[in-house]
Coordinates of C-alpha atoms in Angstrom, one line a residue:
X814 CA 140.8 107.6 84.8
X815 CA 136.7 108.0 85.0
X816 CA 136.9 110.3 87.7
X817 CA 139.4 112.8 86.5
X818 CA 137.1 112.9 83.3
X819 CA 134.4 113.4 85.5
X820 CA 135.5 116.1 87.2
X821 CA 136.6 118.4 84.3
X822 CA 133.0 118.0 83.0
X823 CA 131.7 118.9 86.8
X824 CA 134.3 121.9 86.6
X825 CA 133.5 123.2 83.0
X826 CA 129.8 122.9 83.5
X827 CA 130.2 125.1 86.6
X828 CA 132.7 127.6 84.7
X829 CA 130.1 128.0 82.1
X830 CA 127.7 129.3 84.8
X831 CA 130.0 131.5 86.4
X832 CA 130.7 133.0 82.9
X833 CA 126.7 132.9 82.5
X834 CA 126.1 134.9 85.9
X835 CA 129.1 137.1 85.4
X836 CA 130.9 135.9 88.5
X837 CA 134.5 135.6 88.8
X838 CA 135.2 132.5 90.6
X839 CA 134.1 130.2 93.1
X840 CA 134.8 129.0 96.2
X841 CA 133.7 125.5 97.0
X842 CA 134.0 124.4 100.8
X843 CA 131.2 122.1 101.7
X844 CA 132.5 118.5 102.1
X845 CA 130.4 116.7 99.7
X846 CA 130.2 119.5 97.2
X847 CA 134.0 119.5 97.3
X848 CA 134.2 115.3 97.2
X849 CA 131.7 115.8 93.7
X850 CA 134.4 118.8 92.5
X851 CA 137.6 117.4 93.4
X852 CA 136.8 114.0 93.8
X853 CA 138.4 114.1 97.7
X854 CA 136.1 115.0 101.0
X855 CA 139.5 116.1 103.1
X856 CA 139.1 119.2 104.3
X857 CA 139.9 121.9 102.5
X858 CA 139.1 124.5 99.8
X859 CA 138.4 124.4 96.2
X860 CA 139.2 127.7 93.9
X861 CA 137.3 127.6 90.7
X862 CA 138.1 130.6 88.7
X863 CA 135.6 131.6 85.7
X864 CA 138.3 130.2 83.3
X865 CA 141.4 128.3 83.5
X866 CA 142.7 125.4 86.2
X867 CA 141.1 125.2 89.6
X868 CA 143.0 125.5 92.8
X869 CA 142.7 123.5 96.1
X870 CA 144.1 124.1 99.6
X871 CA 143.9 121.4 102.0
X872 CA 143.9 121.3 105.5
X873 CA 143.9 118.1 106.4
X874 CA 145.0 115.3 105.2
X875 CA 147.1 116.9 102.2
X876 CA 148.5 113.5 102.1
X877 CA 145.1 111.6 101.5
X878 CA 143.9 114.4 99.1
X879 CA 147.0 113.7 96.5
X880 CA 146.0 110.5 96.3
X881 CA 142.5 110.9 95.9
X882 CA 141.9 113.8 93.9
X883 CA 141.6 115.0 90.2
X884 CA 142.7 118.3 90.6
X885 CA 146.5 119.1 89.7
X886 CA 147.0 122.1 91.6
X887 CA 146.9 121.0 95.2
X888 CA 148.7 122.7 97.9
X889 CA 148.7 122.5 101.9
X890 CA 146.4 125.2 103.2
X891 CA 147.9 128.3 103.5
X892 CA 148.3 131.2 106.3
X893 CA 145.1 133.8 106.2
X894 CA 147.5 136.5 105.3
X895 CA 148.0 134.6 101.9
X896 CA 144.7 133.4 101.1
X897 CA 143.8 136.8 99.4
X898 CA 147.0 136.6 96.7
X899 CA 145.5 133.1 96.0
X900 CA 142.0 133.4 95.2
X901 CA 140.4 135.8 93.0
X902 CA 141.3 139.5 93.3
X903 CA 139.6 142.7 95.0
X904 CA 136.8 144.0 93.5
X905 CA 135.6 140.1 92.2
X906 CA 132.2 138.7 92.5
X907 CA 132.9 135.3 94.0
X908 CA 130.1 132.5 94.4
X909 CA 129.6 130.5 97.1
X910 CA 126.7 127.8 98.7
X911 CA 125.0 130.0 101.1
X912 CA 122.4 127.7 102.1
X913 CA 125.0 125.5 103.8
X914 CA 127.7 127.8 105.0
X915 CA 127.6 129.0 108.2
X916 CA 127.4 132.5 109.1
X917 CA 130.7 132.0 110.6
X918 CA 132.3 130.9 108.1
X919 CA 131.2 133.7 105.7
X920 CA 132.4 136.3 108.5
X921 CA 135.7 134.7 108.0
X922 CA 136.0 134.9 104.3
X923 CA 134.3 138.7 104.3
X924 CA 137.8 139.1 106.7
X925 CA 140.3 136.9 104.6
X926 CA 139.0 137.8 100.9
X927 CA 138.3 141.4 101.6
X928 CA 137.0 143.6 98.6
X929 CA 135.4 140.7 97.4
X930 CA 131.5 140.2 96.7
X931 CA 129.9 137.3 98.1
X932 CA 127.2 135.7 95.8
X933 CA 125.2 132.7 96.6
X934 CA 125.5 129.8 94.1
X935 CA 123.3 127.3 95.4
X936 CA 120.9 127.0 92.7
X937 CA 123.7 127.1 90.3
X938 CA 125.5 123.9 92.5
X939 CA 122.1 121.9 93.1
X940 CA 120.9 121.9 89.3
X941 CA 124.5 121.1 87.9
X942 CA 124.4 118.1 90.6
X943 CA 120.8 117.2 89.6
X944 CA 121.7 115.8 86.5
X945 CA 123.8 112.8 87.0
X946 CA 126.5 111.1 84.5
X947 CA 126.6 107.7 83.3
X948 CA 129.1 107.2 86.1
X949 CA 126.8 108.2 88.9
X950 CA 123.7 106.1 86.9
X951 CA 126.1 103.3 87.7
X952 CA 126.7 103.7 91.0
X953 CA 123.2 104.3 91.9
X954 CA 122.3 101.3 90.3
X955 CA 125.1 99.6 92.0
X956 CA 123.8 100.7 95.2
X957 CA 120.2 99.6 94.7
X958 CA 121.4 95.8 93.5
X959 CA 123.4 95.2 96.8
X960 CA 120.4 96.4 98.8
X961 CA 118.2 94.3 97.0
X962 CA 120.0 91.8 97.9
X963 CA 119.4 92.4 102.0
X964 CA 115.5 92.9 101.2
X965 CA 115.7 89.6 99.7
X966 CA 117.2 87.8 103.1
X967 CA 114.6 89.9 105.3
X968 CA 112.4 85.9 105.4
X969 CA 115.7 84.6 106.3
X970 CA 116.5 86.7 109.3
X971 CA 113.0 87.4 111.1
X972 CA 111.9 85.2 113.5
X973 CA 108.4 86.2 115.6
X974 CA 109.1 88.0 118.3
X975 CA 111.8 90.5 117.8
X976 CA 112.0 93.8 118.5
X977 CA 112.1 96.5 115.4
X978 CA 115.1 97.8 116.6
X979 CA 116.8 94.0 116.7
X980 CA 115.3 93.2 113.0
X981 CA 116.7 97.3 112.4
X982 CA 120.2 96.3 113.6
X983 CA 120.5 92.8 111.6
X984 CA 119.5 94.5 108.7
X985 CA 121.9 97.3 109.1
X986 CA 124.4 95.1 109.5
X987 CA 123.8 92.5 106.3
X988 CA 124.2 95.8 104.2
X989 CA 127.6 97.4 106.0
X990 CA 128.9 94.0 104.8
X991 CA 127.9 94.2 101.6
X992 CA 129.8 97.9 101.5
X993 CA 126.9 100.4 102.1
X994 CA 129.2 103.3 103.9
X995 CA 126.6 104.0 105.9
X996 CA 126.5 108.2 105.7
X997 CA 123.2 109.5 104.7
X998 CA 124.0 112.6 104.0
X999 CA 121.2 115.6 103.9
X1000 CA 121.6 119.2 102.7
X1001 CA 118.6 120.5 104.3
X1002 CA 119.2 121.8 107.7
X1003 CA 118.0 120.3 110.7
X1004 CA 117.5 116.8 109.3
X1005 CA 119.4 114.1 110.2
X1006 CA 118.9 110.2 109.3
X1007 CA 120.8 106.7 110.4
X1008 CA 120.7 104.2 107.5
X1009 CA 117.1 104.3 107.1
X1010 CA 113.6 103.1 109.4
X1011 CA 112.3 100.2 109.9
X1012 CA 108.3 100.5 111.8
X1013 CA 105.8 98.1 112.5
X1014 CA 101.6 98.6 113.2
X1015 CA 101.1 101.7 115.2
X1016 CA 104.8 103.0 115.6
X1017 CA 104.2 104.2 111.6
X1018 CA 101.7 106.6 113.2
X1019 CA 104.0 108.7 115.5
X1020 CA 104.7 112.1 114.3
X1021 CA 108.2 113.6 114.3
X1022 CA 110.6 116.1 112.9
X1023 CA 111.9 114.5 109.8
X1024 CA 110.5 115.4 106.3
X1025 CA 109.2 112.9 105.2
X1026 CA 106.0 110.5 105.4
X1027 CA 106.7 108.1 108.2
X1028 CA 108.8 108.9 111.2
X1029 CA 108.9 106.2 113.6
X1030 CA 109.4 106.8 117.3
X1031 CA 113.1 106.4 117.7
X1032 CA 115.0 105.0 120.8
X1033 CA 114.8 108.7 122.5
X1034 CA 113.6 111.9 122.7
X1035 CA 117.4 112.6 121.6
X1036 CA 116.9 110.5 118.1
X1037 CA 113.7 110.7 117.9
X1038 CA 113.2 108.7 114.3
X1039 CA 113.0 104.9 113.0
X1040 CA 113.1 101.6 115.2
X1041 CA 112.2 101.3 118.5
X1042 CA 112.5 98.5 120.8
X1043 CA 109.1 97.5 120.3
X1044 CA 107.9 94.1 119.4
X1045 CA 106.9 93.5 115.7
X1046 CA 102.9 93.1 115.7
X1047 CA 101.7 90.4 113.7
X1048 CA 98.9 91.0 110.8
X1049 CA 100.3 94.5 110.6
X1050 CA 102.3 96.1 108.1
X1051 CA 106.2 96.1 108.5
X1052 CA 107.8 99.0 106.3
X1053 CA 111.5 98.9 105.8
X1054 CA 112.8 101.7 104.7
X1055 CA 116.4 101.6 103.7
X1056 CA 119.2 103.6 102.4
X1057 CA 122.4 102.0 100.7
X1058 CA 125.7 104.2 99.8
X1059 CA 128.3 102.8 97.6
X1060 CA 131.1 105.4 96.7
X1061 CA 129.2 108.3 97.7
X1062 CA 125.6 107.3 96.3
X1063 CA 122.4 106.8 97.9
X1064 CA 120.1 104.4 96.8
X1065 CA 116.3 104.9 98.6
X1066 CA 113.7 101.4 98.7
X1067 CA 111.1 100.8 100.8
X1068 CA 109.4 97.0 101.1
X1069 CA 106.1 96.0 103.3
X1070 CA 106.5 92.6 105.1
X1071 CA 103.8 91.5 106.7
X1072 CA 104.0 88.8 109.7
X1073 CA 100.9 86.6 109.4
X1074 CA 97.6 88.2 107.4
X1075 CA 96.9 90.7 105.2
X1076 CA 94.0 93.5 105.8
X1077 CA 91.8 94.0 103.1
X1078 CA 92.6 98.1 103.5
X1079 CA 96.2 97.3 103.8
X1080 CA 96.1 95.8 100.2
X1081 CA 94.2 97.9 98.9
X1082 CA 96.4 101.1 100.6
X1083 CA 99.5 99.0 98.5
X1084 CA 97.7 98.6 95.5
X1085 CA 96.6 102.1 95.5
X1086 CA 100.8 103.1 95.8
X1087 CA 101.7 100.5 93.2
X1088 CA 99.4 102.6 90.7
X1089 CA 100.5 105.6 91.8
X1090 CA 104.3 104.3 90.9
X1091 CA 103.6 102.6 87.8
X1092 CA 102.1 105.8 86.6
X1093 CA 104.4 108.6 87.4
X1094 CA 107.1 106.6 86.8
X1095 CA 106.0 105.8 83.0
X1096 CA 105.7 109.9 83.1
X1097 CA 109.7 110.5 84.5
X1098 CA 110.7 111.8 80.8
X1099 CA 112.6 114.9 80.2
X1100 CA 110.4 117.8 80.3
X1101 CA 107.7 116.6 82.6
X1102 CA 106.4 119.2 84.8
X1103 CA 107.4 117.8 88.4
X1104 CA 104.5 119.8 90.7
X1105 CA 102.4 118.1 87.5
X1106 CA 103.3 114.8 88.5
X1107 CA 102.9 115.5 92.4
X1108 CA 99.0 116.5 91.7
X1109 CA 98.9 113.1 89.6
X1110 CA 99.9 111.1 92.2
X1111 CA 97.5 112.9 94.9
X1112 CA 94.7 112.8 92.1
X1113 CA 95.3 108.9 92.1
X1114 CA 95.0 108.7 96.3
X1115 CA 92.0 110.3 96.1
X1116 CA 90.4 108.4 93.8
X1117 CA 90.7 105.6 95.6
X1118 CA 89.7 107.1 99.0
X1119 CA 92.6 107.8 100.4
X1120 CA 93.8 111.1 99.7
X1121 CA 93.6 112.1 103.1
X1122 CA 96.1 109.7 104.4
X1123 CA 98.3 110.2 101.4
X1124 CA 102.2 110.4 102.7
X1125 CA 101.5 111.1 106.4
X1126 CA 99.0 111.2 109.3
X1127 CA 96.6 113.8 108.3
X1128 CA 97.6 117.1 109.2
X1129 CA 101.1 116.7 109.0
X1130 CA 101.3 114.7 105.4
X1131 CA 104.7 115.4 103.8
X1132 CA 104.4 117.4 100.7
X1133 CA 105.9 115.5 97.6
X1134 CA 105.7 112.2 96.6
X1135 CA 109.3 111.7 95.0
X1136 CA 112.7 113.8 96.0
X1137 CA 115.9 113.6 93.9
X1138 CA 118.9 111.7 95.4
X1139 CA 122.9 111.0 94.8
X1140 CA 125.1 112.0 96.7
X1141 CA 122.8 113.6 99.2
X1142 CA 119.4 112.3 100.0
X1143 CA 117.5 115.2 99.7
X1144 CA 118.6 116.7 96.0
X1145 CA 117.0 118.3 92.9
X1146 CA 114.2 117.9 91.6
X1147 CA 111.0 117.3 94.4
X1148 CA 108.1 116.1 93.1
X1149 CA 106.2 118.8 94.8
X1150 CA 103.5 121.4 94.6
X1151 CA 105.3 124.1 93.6
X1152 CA 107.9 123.0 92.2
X1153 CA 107.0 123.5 88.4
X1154 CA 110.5 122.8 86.5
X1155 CA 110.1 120.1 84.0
X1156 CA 112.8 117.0 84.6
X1157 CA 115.9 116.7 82.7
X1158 CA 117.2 113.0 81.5
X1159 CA 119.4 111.2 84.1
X1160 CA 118.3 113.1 86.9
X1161 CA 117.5 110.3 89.8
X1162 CA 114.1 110.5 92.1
X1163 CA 113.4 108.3 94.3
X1164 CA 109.3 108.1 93.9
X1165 CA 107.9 107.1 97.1
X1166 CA 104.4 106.8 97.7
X1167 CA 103.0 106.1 101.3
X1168 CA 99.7 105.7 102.9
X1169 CA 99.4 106.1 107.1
X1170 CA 96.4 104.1 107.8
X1171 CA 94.5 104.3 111.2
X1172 CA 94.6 100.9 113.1
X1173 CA 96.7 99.3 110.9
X1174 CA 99.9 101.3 110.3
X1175 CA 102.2 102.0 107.0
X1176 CA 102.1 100.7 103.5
X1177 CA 103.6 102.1 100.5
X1178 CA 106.8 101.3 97.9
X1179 CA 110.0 102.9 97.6
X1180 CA 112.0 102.8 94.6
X1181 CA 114.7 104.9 92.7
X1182 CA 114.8 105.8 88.9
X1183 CA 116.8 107.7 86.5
X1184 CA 114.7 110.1 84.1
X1185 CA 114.5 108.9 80.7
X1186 CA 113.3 109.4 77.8
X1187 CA 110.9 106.5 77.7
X1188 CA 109.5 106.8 81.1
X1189 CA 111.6 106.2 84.3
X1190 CA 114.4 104.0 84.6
X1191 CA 114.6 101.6 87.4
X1192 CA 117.5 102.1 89.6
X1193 CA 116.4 99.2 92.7
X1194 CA 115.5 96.3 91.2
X1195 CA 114.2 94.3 94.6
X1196 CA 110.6 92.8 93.7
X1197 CA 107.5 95.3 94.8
X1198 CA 105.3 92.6 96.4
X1199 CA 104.3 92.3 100.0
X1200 CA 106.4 89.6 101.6
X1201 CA 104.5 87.6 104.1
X1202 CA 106.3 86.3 107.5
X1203 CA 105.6 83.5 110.4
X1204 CA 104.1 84.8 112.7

């Protein structure tokens, strides 16, 4: 099977890096890290010594792991007193992902796995999980056609009138049908999203906690991001910003709709983003410099006037123009200042560039590409332009 195949590769590739960093084993506990590992999110724990077969103890369910998972040593979880004859030995140097495991939980293994020297692996785990296989290529893509396919009916569905939050929900719903899972799953802490956000006119221009360009005011102080109940305004932008996961993957588009006319500035705001794709996107080839490409895209902005409204309301303008994404929304590599690694083929970035403009709202394009080595590969394939509605 694919999978299986799959996950001896993931395995191997992470056993070379333990042998690289001179660490014993691992232990792999996070959900998703353990669903790209052993190819089952139950809960559990994944042993991955430097060399030979892994091991993995499941709490719960045992039953649903067995038949999920590509790893052939698979037992129920076992008491704490046993734990410590079971992985590694006293005296090891055992990785683990300390920017998502709780203090807590690292108390508990200090008091379970004693002897043992804790070393954090999350570099090691987020640049093996940067570079995607064929597989994951594929299910990406998969994911972008099927949203595609709700941006498509958007003309279908709007009527004047409605509320973002009632355009939101119908919208939401065309793509559960069509399989999206619906968990957007982010590794940064603190940051949370539903689906994806949908904001019309001046709700574009509320700031809020989420990294990224355009917040939206929410329903509540409590979930403070995306639709609200208020009515779409016409001759204003719409952006619809959406999320799709299929097996695990997240696709990332964004579309502008527009109910009625379109501003001059508004156009050429989109214009300005459409450049701005067309030309870091012909640059996504292996060994581009990704903080290089992040100063092109600001270069471009400002150019055309508009560097000051360049992915947020100025002042509190998000910091990258493109992030990676798979099974998390927020992976390696960012297309950041800062962040000067140059890109590896089949990494996927989602390249978004956004402009917040004053009186008239959000404009910008979202789509998602694989590195290649002929320029970016296009992962969403949903047409770019402005789609006007009734108003």
């Amino acid at each position: 099977m694919p999978i299986q195949s799959e996950c001896r590769n993931r395995i191997a590739n992470l056993q070379r890096q333990l042998e690289r960093k001179e660490l014993d084993g691992a232990l792999v506990i996070y959900p998703i890290d353990l669903y790209y590992f052993a190819a089952t999110r139950q809960n559990g724990m994944l042993w991955v010594p430097q060399s030979g077969e892994p091991l993995l103890l499941i709490r719960k369910s045992l039953t649903r792991a067995r038949q999920e998972s590509c790893i052939t040593e698979l037992r129920p979880f076992p008491s704490s007193r046993e734990l410590s004859g079971l992985l590694g030995r006293p005296g090891q140097k055992v990785g683990v992902t300390f920017d998502v495991l709780p203090a807590a939980q690292l108390d508990y293994l200090k008091k379970v796995l004693p002897e043992r020297e804790f070393v954090d692996i999350s570099g090691i785990n987020r640049n093996l999980r940067a570079v995607k296989s064929a597989l994951e290529v594929a299910r990406i893509r998969h994911a972008g056609e099927q949203l595609s396919k709700v941006f498509a009916q958007v003309p279908d569905f709007y009527t004047p009138g409605m509320r973002e939050l009632d355009l939101a929900a119908e919208f939401e719903s065309r793509s559960r049908k069509l399989g999206s899972e619906g968990y957007v799953r982010m590794r940064a802490y603190n940051q949370e999203l539903f689906q994806g956000l949908l904001v019309s006119g001046g709700s574009a221009n509320q700031p809020g906690f989420f990294d990224g360009a355009v917040t939206g005011c929410g329903l509540s102080a409590a979930s403070p991001h995306g639709a609200s109940t208020a009515v779409i305004a016409p001759n204003l932008p719409l952006m619809v910003d959406y999320t799709a996961v299929h097996d695990g993957y997240i696709v990332d588009m964004t579309r502008i709709f527009v109910p009625g006319n379109i501003h001059p500035e508004v156009q050429h705001a989109f214009d300005t983003a459409l450049k701005i794709q067309r030309q870091v996107t012909a640059a996504l080839r292996p060994g581009a410099v990704a903080s290089e490409l992040f100063d092109l895209a600001c270069g471009i902005a400002a150019e055309a006037g508009l560097g000051d409204c360049f992915m947020g309301v100025p002042g509190e303008q998000a910091k990258f123009v493109g992030h990676g994404v798979g099974l998390e929304l927020d992976e390696m590599p960012v297309l950041a200042k800062g962040f000067d690694v140059p890109l590896q083929e089949n990494q996927t970035i989602a390249i978004e560039p956004k402009f917040l403009l004053a009186g008239h709202g959000v404009v910008g394009i979202e789509n998602t590409w694989a590195v290649g080595p002929e320029g970016g590969i296009r992962l969403s394939p949903a047409d770019d332009a402005i789609v006007t509605l009734p108003t």
